[in-house]
mmCIF file of C-alpha atoms in Angstrom:
data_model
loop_
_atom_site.group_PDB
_atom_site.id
_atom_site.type_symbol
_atom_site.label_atom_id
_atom_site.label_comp_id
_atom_site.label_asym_id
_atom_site.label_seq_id
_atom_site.Cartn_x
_atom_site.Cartn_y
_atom_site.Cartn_z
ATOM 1 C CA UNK A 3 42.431 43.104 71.264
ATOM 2 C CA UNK A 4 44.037 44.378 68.347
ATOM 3 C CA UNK A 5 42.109 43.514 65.209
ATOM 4 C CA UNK A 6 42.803 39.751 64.414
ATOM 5 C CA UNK A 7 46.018 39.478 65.364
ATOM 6 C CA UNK A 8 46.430 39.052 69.266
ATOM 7 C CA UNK A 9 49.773 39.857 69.555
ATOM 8 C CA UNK A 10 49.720 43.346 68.423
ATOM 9 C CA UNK A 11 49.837 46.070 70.328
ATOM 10 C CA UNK A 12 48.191 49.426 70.193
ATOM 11 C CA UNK A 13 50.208 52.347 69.673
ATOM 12 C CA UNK A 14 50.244 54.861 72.762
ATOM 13 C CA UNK A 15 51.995 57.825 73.856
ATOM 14 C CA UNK A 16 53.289 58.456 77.737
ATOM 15 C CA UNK A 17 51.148 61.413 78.583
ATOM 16 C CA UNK A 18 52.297 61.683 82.177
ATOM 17 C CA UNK A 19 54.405 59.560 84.834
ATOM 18 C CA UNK A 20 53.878 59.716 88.549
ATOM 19 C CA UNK A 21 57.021 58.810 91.389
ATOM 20 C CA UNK A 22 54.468 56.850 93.306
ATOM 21 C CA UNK A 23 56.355 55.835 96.191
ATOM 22 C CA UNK A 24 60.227 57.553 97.573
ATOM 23 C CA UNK A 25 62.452 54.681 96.969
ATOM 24 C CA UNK A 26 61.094 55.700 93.701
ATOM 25 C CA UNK A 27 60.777 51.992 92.579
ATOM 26 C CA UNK A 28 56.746 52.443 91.742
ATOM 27 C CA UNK A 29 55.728 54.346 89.079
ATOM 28 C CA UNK A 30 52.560 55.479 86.955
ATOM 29 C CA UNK A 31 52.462 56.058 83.283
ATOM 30 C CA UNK A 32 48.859 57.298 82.119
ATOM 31 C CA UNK A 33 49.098 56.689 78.111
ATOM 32 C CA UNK A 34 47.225 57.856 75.499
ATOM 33 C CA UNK A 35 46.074 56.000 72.218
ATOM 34 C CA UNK A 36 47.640 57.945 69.377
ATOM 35 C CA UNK A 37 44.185 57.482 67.448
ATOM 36 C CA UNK A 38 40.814 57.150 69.035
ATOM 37 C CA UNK A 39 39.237 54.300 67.154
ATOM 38 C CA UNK A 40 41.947 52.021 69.120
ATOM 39 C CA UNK A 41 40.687 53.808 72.558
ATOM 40 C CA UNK A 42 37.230 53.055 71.996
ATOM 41 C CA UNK A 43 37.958 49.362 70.675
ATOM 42 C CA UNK A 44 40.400 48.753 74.257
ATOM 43 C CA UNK A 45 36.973 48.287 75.972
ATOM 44 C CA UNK A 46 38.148 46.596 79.578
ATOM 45 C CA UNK A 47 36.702 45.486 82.922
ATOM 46 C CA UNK A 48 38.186 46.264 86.673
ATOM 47 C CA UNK A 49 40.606 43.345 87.288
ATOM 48 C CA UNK A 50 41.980 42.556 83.674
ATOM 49 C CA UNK A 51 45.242 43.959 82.261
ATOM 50 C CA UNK A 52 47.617 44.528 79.518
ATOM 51 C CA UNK A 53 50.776 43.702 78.402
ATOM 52 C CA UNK A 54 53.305 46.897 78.064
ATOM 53 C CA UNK A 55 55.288 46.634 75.274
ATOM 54 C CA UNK A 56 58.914 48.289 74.224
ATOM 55 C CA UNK A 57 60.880 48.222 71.101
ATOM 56 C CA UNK A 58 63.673 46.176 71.575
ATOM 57 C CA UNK A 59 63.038 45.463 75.179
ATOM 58 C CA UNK A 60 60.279 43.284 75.396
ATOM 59 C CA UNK A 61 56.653 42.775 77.033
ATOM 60 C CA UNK A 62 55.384 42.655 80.423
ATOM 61 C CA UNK A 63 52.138 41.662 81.402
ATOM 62 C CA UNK A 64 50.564 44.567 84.284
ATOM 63 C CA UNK A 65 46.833 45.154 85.520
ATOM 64 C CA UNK A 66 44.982 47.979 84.657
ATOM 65 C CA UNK A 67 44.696 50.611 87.112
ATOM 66 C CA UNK A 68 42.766 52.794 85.743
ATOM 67 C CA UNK A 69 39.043 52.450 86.080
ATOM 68 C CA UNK A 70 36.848 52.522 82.521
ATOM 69 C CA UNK A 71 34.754 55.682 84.227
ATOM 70 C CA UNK A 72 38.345 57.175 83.823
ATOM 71 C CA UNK A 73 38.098 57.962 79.938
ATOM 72 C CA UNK A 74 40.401 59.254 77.893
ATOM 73 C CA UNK A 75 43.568 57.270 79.210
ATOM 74 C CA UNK A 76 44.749 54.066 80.758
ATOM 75 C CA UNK A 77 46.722 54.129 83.810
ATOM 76 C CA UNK A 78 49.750 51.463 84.948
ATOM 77 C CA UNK A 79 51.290 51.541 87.882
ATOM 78 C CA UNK A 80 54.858 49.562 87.311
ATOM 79 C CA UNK A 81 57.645 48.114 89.735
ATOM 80 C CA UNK A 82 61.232 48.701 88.584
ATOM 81 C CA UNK A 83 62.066 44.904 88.681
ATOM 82 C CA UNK A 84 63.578 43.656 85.604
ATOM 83 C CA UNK A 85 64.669 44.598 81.759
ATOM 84 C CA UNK A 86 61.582 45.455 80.248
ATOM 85 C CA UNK A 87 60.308 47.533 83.686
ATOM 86 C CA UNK A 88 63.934 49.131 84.181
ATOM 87 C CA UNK A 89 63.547 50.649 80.103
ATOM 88 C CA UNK A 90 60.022 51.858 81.240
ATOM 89 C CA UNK A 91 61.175 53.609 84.247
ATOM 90 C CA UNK A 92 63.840 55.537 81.601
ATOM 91 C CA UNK A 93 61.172 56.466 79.604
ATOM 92 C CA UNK A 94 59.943 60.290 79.659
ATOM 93 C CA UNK A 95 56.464 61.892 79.435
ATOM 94 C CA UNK A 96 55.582 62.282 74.699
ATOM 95 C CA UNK A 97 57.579 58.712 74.504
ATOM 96 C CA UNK A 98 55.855 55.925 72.429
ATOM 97 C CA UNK A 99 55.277 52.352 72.991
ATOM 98 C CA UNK A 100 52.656 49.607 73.131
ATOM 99 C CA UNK A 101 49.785 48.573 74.724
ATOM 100 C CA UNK A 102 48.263 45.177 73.981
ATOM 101 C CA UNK A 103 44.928 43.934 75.291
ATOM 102 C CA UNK A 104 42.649 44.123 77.238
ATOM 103 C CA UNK A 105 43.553 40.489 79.030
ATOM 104 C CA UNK A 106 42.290 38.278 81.407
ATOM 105 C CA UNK A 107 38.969 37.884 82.871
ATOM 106 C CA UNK A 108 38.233 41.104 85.334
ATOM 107 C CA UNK A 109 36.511 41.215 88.700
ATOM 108 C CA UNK A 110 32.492 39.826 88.631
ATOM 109 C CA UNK A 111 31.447 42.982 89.065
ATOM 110 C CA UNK A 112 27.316 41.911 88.628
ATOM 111 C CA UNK A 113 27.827 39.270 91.231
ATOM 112 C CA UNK A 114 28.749 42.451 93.669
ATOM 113 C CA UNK A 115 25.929 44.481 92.749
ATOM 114 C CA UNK A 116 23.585 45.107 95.847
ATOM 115 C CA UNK A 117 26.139 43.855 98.159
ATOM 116 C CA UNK A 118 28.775 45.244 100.543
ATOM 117 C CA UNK A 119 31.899 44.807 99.004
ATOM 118 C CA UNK A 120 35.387 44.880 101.515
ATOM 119 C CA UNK A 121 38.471 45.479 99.916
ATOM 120 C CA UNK A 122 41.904 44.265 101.164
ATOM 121 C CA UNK A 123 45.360 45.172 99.759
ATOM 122 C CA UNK A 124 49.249 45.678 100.477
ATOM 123 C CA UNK A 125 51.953 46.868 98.728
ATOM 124 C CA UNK A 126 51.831 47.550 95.091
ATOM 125 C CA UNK A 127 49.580 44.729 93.965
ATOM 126 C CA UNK A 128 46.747 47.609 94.632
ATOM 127 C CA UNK A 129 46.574 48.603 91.625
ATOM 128 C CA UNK A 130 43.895 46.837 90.230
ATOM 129 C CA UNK A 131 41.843 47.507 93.070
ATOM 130 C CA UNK A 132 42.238 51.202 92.439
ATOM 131 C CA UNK A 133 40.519 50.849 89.165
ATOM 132 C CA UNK A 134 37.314 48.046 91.187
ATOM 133 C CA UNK A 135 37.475 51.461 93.730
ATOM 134 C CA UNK A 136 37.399 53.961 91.021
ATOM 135 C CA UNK A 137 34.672 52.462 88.360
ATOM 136 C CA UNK A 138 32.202 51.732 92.017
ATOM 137 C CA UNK A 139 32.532 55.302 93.561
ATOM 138 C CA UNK A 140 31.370 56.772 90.002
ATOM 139 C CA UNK A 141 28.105 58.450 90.184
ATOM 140 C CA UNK A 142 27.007 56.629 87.579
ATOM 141 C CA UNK A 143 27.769 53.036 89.291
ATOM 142 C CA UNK A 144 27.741 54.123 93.590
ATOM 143 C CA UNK A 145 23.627 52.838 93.703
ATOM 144 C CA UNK A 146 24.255 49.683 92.488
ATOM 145 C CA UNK A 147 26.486 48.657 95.425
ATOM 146 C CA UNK A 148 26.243 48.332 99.089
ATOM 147 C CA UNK A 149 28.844 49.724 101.837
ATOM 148 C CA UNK A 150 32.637 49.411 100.537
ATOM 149 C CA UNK A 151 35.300 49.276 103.047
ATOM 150 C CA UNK A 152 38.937 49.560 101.542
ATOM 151 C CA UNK A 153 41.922 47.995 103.972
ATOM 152 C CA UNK A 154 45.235 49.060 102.228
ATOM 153 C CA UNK A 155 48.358 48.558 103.984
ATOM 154 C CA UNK A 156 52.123 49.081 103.125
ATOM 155 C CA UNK A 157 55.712 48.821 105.124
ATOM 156 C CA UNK A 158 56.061 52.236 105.929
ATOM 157 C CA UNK A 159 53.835 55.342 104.642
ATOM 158 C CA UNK A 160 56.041 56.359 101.889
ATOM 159 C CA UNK A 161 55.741 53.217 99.894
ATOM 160 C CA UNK A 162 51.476 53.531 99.955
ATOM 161 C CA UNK A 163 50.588 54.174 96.674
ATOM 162 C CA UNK A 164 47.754 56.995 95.076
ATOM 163 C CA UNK A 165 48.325 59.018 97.757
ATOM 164 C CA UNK A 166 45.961 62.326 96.414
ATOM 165 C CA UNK A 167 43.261 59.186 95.621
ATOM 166 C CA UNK A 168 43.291 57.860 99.325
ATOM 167 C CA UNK A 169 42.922 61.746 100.538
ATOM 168 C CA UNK A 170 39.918 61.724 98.073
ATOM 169 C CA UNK A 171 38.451 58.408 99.253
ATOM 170 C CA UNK A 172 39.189 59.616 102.926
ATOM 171 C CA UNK A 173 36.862 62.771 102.234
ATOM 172 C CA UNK A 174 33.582 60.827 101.142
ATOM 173 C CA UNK A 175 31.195 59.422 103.062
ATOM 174 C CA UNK A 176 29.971 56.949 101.114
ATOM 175 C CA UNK A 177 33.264 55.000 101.496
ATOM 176 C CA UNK A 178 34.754 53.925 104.713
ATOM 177 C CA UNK A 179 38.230 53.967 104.563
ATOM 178 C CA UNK A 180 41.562 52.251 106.777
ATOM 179 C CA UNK A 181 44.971 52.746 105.784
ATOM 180 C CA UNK A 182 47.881 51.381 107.768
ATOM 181 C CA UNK A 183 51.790 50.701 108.108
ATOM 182 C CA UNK A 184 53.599 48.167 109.580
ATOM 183 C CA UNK A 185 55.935 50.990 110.936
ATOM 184 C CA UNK A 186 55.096 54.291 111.539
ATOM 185 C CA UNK A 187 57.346 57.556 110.992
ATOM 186 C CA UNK A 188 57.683 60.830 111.856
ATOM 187 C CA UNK A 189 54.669 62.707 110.376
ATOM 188 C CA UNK A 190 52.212 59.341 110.240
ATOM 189 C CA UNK A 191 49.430 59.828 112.071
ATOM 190 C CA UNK A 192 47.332 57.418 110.590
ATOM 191 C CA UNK A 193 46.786 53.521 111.723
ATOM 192 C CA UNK A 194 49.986 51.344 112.591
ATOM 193 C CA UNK A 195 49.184 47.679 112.130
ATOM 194 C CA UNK A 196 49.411 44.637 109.798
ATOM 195 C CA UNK A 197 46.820 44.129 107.561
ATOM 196 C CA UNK A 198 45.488 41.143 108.838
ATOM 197 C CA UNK A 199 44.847 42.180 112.594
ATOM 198 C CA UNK A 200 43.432 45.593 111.357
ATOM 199 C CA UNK A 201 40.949 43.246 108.737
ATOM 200 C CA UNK A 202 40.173 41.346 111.806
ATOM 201 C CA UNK A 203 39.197 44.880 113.705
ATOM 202 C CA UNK A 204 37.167 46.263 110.978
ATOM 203 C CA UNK A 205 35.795 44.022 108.527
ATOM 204 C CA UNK A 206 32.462 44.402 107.788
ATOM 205 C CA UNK A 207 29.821 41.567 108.450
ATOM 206 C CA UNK A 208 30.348 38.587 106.186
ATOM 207 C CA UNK A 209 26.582 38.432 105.587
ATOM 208 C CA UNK A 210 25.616 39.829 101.833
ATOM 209 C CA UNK A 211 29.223 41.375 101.623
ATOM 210 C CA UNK A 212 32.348 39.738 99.235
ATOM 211 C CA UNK A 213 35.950 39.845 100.279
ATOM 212 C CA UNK A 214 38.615 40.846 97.143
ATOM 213 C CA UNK A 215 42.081 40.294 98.148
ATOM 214 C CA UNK A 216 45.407 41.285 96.353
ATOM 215 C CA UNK A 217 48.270 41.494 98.125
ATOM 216 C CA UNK A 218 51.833 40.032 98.959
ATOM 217 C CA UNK A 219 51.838 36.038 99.717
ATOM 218 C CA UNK A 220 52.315 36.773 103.576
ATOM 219 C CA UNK A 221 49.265 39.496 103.905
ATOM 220 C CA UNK A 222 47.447 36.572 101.736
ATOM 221 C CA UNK A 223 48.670 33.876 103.928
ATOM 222 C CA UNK A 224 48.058 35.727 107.289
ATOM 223 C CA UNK A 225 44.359 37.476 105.683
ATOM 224 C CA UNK A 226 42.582 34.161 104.547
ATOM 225 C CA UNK A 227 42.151 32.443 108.209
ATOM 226 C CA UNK A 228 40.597 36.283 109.806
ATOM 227 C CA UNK A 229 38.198 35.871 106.826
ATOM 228 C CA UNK A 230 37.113 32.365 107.815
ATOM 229 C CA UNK A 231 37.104 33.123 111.051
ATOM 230 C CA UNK A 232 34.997 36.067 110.310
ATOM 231 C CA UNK A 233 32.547 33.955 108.361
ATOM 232 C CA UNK A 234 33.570 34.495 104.824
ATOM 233 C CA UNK A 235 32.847 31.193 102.810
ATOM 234 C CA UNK A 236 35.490 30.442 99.758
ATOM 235 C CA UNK A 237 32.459 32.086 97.428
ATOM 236 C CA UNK A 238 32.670 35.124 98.996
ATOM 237 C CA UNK A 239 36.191 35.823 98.880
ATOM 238 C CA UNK A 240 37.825 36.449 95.278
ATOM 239 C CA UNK A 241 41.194 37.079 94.457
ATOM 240 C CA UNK A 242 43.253 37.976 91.372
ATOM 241 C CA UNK A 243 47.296 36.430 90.792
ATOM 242 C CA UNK A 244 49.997 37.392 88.764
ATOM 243 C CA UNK A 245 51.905 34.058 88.675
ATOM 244 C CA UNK A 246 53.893 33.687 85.390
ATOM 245 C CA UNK A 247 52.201 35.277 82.967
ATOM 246 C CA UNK A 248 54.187 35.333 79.516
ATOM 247 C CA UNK A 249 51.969 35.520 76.660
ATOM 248 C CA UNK A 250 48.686 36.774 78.059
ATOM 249 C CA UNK A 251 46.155 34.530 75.566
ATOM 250 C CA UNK A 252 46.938 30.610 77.443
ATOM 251 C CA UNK A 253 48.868 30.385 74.390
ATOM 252 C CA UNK A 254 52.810 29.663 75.673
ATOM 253 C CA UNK A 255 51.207 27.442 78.716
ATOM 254 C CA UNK A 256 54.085 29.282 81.429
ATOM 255 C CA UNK A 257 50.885 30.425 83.760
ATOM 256 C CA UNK A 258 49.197 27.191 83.782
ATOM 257 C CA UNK A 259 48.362 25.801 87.341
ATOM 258 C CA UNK A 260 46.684 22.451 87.093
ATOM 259 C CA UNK A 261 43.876 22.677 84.271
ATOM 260 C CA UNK A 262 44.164 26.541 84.288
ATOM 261 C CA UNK A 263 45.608 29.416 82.512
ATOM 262 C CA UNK A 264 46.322 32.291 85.270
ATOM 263 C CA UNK A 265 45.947 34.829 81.993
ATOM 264 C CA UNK A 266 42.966 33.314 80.227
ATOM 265 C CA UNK A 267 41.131 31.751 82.844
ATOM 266 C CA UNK A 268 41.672 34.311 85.596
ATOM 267 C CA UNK A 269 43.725 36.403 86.642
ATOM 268 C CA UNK A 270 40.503 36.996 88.652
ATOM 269 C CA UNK A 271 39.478 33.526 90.281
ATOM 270 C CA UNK A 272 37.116 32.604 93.816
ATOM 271 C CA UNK A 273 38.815 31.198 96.446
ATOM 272 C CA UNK A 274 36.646 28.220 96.109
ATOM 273 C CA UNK A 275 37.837 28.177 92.303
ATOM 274 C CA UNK A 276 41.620 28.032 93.525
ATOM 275 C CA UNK A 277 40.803 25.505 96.213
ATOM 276 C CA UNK A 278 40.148 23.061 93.159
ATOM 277 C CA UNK A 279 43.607 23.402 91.252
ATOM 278 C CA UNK A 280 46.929 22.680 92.826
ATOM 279 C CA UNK A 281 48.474 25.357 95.281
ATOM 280 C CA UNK A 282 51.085 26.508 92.187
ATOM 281 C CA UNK A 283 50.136 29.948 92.545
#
């Protein structure tokens, strides 16, 4: 956070911006703090994120995608959806805007440690796994975990996103690895299946292992019976929504869901946690 005043943001520079996807919709903006003593005060955890802020356009609240090992920048990965995203997607590489954060409580990444993690995403709400991904597979951090299994899934192959990062995660073998499509195309050679039936296929054993799921309502909808039928208890599985955030502090009360703030109290919350508030989200 900014100093005492929550609502400011850090100033940042747009160092590079990446098409992610070719309806060109999805993009990522890796910024730069314009003076170092605000990089090394933005001190952040996998799972939280920031609000992106433009002069005269507005706010808009995004998770991090970049992982902390990742120094020297921040990475967002937006979708061209409204105002305040539209004016982003105009923006070019040397531009300047704001950063504010970081928010939110991130993923519990102790409560991981020594276990086998299984990762399940679709679409673009992958970004924050990305940066879980990223900050595990570090050489500094790979020991502390067990086996980690990433299930990432999109319509159709050009709308996956970090494509060069899935090659890289492909190549190791300390990471096992299943990408799919619900349709395939010419030049896909790779797996052809909803999410849920290949998570049913090739999730690990629920013993010592956690479950983090992001995705679209229906993968959620369609993913949370495989994982009780594969024996994941609501402990085990963790999730992270994106419902209504405004502010970003539990301040302007739009993200509340019974006696929770979405922003303050999560985004990151247990499926046993969101079993205990009403089904807002």
């Amino acid at each position: 956070m900014n100093g005492k005043n929550p609502y400011l943001p850090y100033p940042v520079r747009i160092d590079k911006i990446t098409v992610e996807t070719d309806d060109r919709n999805l993009k990522s903006f890796r910024l730069i703090f314009l003076k170092k003593e605000d990089e090394a005060a933005f001190q952040y955890t996998p799972g939280q994120f920031a609000e992106l802020s433009l002069a005269g356009k507005g706010e808009i609240p995004i998770g991090i995608a970049s992982s902390p090992t990742e120094t020297g920048h921040l990475l967002f990965t937006v979708n061209k959806a409204g105002v305040v995203t539209q004016a982003l997607h105009e923006m070019n590489e040397g531009d300047l805007m704001g950063v504010r954060g970081p928010l939110g409580k991130g993923f519990p990444l102790d409560l991981f440690e020594g276990k086998n993690v299984v990762f399940i995403g679709g679409g673009f709400a992958f970004t924050t796994l990305r940066s879980t991904i990223q900050y595990m597979l570090d050489p500094g951090n790979r020991s502390r975990f067990g086996h980690i299994t990433v299930i990432y899934g999109a319509r159709r192959p050009g709308l996956l996103l970090y494509k060069e990062t899935l090659k890289e995660w492909e190549a190791r073998d300390d990471i096992e690895t299943h990408f799919t499509v619900d349709a395939g195309e010419e030049g896909w050679s790779g797996r052809v299946g909803f999410v849920p039936a290949v998570t049913e296929q090739v999730a690990p054993s629920s013993k010592d292992s956690f479950a983090i799921v992001c995705g679209p309502p229906i993968m959620i909808k369609f993913t949370m019976p495989v994982l009780t039928k594969l024996g994941f208890t609501p402990e085990q599985i963790i999730m992270s929504l994106e419902n209504r955030m405004k502010c970003g502090i539990g301040i302007c009360g739009k993200c509340n869901t019974g006696p929770k703030y979405v922003c303050k109290d999560g985004p990151v919350f247990t499926m046993a946690e969101l079993n205990q508030i009403p089904t807002e989200y």
